[in-house]
mmCIF file of C-alpha atoms and ligand atoms in Angstrom:
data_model
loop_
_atom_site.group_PDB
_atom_site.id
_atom_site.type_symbol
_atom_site.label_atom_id
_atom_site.label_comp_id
_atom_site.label_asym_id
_atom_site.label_seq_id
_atom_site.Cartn_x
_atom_site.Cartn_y
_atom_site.Cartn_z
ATOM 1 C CA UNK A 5 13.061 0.265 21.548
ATOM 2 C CA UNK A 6 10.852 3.386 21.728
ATOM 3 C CA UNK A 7 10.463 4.672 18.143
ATOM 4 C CA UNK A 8 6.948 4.590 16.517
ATOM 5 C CA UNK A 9 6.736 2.252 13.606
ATOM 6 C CA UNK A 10 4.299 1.590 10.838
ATOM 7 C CA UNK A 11 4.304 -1.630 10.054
ATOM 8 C CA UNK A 12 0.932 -1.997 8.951
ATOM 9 C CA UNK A 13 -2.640 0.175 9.496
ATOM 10 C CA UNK A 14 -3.077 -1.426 13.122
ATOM 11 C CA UNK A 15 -0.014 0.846 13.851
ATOM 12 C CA UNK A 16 -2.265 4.111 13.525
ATOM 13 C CA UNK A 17 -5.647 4.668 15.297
ATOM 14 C CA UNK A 18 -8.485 5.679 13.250
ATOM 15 C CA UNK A 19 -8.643 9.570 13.766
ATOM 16 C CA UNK A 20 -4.703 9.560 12.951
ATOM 17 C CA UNK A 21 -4.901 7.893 9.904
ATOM 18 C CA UNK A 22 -7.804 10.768 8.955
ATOM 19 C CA UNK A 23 -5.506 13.244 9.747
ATOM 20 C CA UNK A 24 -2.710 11.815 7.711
ATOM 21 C CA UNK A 25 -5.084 11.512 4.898
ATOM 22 C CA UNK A 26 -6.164 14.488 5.261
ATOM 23 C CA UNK A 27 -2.715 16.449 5.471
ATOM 24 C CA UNK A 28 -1.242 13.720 2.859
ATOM 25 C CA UNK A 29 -4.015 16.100 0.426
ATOM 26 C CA UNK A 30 -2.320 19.447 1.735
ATOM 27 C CA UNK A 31 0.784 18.589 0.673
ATOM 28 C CA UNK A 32 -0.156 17.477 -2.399
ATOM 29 C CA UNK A 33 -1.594 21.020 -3.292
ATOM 30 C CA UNK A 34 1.680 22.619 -1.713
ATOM 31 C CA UNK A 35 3.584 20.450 -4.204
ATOM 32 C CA UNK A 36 1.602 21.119 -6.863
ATOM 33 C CA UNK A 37 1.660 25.006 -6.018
ATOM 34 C CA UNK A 38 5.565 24.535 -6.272
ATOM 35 C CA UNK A 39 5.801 25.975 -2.538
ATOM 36 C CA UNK A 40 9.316 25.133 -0.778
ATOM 37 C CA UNK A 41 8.254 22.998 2.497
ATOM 38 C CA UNK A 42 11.376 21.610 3.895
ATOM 39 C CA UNK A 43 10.562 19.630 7.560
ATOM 40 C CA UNK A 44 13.230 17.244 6.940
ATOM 41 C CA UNK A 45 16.300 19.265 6.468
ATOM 42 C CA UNK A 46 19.411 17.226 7.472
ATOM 43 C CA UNK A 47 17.138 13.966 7.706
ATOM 44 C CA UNK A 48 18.037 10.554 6.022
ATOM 45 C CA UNK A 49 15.682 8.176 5.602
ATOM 46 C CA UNK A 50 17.300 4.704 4.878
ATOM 47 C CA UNK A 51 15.285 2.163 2.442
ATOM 48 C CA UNK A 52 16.001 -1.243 1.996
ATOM 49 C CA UNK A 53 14.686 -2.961 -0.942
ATOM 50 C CA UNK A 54 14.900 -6.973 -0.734
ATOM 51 C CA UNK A 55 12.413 -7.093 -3.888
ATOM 52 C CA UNK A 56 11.935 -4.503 -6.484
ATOM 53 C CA UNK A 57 10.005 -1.167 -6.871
ATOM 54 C CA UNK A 58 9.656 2.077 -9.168
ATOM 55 C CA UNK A 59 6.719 3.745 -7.399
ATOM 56 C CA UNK A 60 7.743 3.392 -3.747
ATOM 57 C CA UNK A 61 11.709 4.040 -4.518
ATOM 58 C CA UNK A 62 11.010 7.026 -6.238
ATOM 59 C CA UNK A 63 8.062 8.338 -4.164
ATOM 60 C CA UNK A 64 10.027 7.902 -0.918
ATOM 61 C CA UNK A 65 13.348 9.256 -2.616
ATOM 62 C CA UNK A 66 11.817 12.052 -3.971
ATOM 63 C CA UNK A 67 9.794 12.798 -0.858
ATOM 64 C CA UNK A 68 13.090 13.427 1.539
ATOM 65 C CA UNK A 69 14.703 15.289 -1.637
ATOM 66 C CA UNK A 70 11.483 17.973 -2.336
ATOM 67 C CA UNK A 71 11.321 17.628 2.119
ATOM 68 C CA UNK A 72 15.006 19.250 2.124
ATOM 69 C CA UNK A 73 16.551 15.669 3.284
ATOM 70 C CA UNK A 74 18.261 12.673 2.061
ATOM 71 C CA UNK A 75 18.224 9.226 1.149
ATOM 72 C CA UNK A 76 19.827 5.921 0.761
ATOM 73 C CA UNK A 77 19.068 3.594 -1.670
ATOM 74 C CA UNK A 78 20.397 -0.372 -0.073
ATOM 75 C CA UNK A 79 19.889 -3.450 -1.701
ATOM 76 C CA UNK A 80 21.031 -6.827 -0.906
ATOM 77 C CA UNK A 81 23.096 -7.013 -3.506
ATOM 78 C CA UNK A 82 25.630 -4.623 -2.618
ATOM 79 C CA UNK A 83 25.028 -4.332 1.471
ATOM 80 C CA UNK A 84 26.494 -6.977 3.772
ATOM 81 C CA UNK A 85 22.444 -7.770 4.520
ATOM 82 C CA UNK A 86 22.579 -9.942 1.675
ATOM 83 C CA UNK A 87 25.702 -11.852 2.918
ATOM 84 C CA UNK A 88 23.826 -13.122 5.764
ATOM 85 C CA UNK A 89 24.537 -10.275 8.601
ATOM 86 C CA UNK A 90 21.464 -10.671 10.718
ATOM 87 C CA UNK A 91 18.384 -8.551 10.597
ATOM 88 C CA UNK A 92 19.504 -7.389 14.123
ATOM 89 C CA UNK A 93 22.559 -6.638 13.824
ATOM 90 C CA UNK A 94 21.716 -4.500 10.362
ATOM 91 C CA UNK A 95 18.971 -2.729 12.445
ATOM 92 C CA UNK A 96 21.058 -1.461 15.581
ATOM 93 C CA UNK A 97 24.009 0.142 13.342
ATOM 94 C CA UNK A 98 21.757 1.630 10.545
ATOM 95 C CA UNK A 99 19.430 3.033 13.233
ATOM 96 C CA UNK A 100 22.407 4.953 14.620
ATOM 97 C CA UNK A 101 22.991 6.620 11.508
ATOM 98 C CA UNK A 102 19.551 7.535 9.947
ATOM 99 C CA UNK A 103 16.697 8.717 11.238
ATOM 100 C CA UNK A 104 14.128 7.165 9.614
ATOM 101 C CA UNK A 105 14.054 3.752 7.831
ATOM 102 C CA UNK A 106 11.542 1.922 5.139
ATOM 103 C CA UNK A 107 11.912 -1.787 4.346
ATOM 104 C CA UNK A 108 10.564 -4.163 1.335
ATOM 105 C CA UNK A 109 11.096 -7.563 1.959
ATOM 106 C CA UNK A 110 9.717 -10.820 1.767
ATOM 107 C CA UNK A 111 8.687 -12.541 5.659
ATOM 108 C CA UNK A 112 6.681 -10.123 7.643
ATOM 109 C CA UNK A 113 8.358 -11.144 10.734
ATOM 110 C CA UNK A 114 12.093 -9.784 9.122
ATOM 111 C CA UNK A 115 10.366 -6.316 9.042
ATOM 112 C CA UNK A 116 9.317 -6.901 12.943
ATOM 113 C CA UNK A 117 12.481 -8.215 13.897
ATOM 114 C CA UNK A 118 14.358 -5.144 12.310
ATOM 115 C CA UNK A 119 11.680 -2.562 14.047
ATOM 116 C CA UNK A 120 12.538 -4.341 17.206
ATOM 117 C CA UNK A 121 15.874 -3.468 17.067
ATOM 118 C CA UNK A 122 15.488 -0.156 15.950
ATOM 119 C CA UNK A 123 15.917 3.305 17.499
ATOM 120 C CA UNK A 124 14.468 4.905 15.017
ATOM 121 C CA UNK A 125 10.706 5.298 12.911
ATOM 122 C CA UNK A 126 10.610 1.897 10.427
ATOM 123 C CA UNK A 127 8.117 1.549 7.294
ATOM 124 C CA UNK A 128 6.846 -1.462 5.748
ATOM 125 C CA UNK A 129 7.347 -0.795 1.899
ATOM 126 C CA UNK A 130 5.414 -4.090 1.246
ATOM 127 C CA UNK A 131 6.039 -7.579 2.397
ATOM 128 C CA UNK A 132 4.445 -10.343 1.505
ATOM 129 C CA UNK A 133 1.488 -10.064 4.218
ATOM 130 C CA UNK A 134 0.949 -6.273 3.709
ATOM 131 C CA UNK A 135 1.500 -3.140 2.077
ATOM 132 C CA UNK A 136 -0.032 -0.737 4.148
ATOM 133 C CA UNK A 137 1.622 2.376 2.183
ATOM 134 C CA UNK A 138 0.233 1.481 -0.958
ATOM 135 C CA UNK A 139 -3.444 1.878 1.167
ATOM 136 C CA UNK A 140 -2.597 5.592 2.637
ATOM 137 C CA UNK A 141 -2.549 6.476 -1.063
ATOM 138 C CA UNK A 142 -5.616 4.612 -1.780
ATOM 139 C CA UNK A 143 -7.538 5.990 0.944
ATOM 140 C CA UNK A 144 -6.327 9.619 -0.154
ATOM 141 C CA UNK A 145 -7.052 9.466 -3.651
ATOM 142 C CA UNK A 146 -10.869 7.783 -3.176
ATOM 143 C CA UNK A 147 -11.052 10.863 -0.475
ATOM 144 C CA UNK A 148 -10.083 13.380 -3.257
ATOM 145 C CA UNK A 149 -12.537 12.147 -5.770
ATOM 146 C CA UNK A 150 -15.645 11.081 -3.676
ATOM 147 C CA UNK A 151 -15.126 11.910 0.043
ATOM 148 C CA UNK A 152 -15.255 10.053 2.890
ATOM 149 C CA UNK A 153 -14.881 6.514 2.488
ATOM 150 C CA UNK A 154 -17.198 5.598 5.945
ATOM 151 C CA UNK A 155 -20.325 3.249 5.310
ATOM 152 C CA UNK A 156 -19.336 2.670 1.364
ATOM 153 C CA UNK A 157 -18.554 -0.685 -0.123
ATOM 154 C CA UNK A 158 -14.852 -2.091 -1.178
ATOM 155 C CA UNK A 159 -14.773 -4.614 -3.549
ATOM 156 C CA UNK A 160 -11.307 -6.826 -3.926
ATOM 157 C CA UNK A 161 -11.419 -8.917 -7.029
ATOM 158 C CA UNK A 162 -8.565 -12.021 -7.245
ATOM 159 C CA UNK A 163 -5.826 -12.668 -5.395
ATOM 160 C CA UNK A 164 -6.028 -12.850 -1.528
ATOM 161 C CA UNK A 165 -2.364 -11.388 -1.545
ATOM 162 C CA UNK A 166 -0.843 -8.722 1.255
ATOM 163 C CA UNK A 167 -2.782 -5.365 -0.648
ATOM 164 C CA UNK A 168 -6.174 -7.750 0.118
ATOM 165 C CA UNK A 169 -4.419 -8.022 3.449
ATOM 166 C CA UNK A 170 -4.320 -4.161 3.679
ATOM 167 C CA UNK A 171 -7.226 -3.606 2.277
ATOM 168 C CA UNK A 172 -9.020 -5.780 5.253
ATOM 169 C CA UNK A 173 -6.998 -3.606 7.668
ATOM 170 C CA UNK A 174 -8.433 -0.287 5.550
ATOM 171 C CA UNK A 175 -11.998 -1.921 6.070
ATOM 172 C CA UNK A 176 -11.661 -1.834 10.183
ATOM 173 C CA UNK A 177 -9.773 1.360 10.170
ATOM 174 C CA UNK A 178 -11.557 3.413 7.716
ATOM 175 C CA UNK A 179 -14.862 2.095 8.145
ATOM 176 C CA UNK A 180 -16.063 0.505 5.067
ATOM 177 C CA UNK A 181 -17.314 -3.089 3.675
ATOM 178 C CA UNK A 182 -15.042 -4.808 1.994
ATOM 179 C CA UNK A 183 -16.162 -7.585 -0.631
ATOM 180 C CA UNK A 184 -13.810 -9.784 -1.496
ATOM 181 C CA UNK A 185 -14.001 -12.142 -4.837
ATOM 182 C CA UNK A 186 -11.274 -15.173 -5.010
ATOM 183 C CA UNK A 187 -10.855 -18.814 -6.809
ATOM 184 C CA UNK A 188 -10.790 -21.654 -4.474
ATOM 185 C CA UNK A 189 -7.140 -21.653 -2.832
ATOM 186 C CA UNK A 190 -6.434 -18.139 -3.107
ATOM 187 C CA UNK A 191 -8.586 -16.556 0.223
ATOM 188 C CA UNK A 192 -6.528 -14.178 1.941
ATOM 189 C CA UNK A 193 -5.294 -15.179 5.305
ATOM 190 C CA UNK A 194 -8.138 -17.301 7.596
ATOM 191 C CA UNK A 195 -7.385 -15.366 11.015
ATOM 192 C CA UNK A 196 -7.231 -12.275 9.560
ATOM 193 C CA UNK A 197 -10.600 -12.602 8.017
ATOM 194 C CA UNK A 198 -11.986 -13.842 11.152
ATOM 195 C CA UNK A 199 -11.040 -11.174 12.923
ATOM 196 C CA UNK A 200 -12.889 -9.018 10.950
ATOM 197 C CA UNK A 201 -16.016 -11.348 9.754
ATOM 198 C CA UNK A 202 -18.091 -8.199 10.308
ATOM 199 C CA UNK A 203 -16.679 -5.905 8.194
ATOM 200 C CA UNK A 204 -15.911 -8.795 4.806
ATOM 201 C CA UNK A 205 -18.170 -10.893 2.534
ATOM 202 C CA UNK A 206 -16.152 -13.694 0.357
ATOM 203 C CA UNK A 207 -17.680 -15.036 -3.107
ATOM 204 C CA UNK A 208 -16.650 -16.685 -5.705
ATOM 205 C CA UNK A 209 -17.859 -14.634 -8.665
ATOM 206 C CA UNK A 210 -16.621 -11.212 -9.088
ATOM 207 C CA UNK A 211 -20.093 -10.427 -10.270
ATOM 208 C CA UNK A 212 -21.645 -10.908 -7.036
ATOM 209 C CA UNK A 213 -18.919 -9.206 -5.639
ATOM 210 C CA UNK A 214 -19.071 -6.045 -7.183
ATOM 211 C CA UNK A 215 -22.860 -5.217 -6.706
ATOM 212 C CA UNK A 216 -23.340 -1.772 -5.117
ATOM 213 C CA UNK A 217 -19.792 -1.471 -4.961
ATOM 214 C CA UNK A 218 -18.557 2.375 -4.478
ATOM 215 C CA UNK A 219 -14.629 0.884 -5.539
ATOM 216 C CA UNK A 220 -13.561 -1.837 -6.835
ATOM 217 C CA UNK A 221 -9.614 -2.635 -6.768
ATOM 218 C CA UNK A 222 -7.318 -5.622 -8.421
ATOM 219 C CA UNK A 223 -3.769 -6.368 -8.400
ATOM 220 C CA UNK A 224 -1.785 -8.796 -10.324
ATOM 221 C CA UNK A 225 -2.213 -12.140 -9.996
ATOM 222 C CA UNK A 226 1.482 -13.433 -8.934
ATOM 223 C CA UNK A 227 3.323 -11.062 -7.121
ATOM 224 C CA UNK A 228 6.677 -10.769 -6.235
ATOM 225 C CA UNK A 229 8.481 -13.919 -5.337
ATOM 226 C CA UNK A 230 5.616 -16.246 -7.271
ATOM 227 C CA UNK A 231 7.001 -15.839 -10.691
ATOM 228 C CA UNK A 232 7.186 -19.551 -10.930
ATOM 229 C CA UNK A 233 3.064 -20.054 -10.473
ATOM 230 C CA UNK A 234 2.307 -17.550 -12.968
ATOM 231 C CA UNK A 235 0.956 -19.902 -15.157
ATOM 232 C CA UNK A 236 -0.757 -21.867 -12.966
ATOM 233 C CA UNK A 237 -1.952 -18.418 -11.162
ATOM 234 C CA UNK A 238 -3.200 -17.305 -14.704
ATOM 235 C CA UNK A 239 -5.866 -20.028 -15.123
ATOM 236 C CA UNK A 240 -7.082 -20.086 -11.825
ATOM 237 C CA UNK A 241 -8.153 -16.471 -12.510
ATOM 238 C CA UNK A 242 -9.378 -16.348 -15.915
ATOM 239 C CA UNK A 243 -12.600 -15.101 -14.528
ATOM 240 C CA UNK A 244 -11.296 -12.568 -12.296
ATOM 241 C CA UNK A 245 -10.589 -9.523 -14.585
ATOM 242 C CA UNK A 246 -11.631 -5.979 -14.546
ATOM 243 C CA UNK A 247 -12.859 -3.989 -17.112
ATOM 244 C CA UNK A 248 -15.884 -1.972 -17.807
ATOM 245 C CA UNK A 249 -18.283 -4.856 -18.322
ATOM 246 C CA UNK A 250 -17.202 -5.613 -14.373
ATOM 247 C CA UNK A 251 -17.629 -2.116 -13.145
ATOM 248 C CA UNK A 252 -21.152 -1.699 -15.437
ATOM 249 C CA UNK A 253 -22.595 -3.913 -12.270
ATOM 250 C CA UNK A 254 -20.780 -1.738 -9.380
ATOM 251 C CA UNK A 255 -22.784 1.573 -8.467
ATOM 252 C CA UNK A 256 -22.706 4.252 -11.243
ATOM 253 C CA UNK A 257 -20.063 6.695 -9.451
ATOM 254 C CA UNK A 258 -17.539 3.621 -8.565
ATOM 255 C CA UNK A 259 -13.634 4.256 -8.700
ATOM 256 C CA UNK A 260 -11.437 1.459 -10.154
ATOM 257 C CA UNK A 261 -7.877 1.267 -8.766
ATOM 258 C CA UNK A 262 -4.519 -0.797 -8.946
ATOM 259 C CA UNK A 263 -1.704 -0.595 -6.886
ATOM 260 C CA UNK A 264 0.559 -1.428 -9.913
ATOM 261 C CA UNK A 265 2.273 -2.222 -12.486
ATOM 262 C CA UNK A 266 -0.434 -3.869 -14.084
ATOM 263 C CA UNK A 267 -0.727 -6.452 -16.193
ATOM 264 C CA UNK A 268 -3.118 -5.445 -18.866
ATOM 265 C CA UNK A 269 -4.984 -8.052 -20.272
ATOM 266 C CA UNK A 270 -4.600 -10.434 -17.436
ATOM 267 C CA UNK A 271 -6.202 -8.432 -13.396
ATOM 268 C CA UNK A 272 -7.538 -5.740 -15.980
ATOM 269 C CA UNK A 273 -8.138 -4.828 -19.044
ATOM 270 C CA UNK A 274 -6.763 -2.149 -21.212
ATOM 271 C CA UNK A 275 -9.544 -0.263 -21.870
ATOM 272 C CA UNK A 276 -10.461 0.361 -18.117
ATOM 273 C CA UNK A 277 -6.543 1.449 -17.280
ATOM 274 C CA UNK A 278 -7.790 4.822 -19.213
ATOM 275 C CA UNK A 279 -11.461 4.975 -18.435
ATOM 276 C CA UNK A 280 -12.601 8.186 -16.239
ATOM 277 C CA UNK A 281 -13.877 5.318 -13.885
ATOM 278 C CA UNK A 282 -10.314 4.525 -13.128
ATOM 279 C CA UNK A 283 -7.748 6.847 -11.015
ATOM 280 C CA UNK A 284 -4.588 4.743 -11.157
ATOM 281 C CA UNK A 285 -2.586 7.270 -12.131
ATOM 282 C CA UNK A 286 -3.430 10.127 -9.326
ATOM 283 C CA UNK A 287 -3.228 6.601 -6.678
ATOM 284 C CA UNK A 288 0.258 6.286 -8.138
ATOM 285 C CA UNK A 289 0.893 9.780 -7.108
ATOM 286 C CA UNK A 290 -0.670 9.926 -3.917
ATOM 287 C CA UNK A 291 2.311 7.657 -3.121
ATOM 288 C CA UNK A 292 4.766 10.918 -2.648
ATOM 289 C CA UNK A 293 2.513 13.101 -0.707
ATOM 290 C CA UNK A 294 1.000 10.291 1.548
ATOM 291 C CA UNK A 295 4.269 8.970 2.230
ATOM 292 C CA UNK A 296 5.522 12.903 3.749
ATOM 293 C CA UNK A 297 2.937 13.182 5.650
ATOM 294 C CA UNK A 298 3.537 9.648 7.140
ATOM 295 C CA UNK A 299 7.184 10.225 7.760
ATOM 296 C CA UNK A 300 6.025 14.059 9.309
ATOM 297 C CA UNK A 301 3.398 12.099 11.766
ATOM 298 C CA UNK A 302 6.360 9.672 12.697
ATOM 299 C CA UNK A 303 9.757 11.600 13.408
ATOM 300 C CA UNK A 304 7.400 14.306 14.501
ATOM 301 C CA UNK A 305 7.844 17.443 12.389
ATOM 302 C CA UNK A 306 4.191 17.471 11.829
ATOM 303 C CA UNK A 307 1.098 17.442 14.225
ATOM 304 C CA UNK A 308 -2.488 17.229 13.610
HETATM 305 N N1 CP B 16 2.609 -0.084 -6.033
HETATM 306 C C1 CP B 16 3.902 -0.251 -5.761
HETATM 307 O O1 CP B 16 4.292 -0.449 -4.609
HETATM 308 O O2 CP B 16 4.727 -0.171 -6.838
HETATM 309 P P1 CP B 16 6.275 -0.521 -6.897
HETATM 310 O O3 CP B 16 6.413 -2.014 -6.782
HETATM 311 O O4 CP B 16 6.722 -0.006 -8.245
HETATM 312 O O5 CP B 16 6.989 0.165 -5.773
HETATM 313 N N1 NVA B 17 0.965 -7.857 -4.685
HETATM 314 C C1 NVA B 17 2.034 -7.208 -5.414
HETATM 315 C C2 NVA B 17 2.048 -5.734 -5.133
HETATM 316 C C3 NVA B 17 3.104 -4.966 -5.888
HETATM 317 C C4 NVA B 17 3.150 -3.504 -5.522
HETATM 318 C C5 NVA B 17 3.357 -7.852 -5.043
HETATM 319 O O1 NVA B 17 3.565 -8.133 -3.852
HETATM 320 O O2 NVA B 17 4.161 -8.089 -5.930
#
């Protein structure tokens, strides 16, 4: 079907996702100014949540409310997705009646399926391979505190999970090197590394990893769907927390951020959460106004 979808960064070129970034920070002073900016009146975005969520529910709720549209909250609890109706099916009849949809789910491959057999716009809201959202917020919020991202150095400390995923997809399409620090058994995926050997460094020790580092950025250490290796998960990383002893060896101006929710103590410690160094909280909110100005770029209200 013909409807643009972001499924992950590959979905945008380079100068678009600029752009986005770029009018994601517009908004969020429009917003903040209290201005009335309503591009999706009588527009209902649909979001399916197979796993759970507080920032990316309410970011993407609140962004059609404050956008003069709607929403619709369906889990597979209470929709006949979770009875076994195929992804297919589920796709052609909700893509008659919405215009836009975002999906969390576990298999990458569900979220293509669906966008295959959609008329309308899809989102990934994070599967397990990516969460390329969570990086449009990112790559605002480093933009709003230190400018362009180009030519500076990423470093990824633990889990080779789907934000490391997104974060090698950032490297490509925002131009930056990306270190990435993991145990043994936890790299993120081989062929997507080697597709972009040029842009990555592994290591082992998160020291190494951090030198002349401009960000660095964690995540928990099980996510969603590996509750049952969190112990096993938590020894494995014992050396891989942040905190300010980590990000003394990065460069003296380097950003700290977490996708969240964070466990403190564990990926990061609890001083760091409220350091200066670290900008969680304005990533967190870059959510709502990177998320409009996605969903302007793709049903179109909006162009650069
Ligand atoms: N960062 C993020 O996606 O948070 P939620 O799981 O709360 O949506
Ligand atoms: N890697 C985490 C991200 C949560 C926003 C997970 O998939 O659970």
């Amino acid at each position: 079907m013909s409807s643009r979808h972001f499924l992950t960064l590959l979905d945008f070129s380079p100068e678009e996702l600029k752009q986005l970034i770029q009018r994601a920070s517009e908004l969020r002073s429009m917003t903040r100014k209290g201005e009335i900016y309503e591009p999706f009146k009588n527009k209902v975005l649909g979001m399916i949540f197979e796993k759970s969520s507080t920032r990316t529910r309410v970011s993407f709720e609140s962004a059609m409310i404050q956008s003069g549209g709607g929403a619709i909250f369906l889990s597979p609890r209470d929709t006949q997705l979770g009875r076994g109706e195929p992804v297919a099916d589920s796709a052609k009849v909700l893509s008659r009646m919405v215009d836009i949809i975002m999906i969390r789910t576990f298999e990458h491959e569900k979220l293509e399926t669906f966008a295959r057999n959609s008329q309308v716009p899809v989102i990934n809201a994070l599967t397990d391979s990516y969460h390329p959202c969570q990086l449009l917020a990112d790559m605002q919020t480093y933009q709003e505190h230190r400018g362009d991202i180009a030519g500076k150095t990423v470093s990824w400390i633990g889990d080779g999970n789907n934000m490391c995923h997104s974060y090698i997809n950032a490297a490509r399409q925002f131009d930056f090197n990306l270190s990435i620090a993991c145990p043994a058994g936890f790299e993120p995926n081989a062929q997507l590394v080697d597709k972009n050997k040029d842009r990555i460094t592994l290591f082992r020790d998160p020291r190494e990893a951090v030198e002349q580092s401009d960000l660095v950025v964690t995540d928990v250490w099980a996510s969603m769907g590996q509750e049952s290796e969190q112990k096993n998960r938590a020894n494995a990383f014992s050396n891989y927390q942040v905190n300010s002893q980590l990000m003394s060896l990065a460069n003296q101006d380097a950003l700290f951020m977490h996708c969240l929710p964070a466990h403190r103590g564990e990926e990061v410690s609890e001083e760091l959460m409220e350091k200066p160094d670290s900008v969680v909280w304005d990533e967190a909110e870059n959510r709502l106004h990177a998320q409009k100005a996605l969903m302007e770029m793709l049903l179109g209200t909006w162009k650069p």
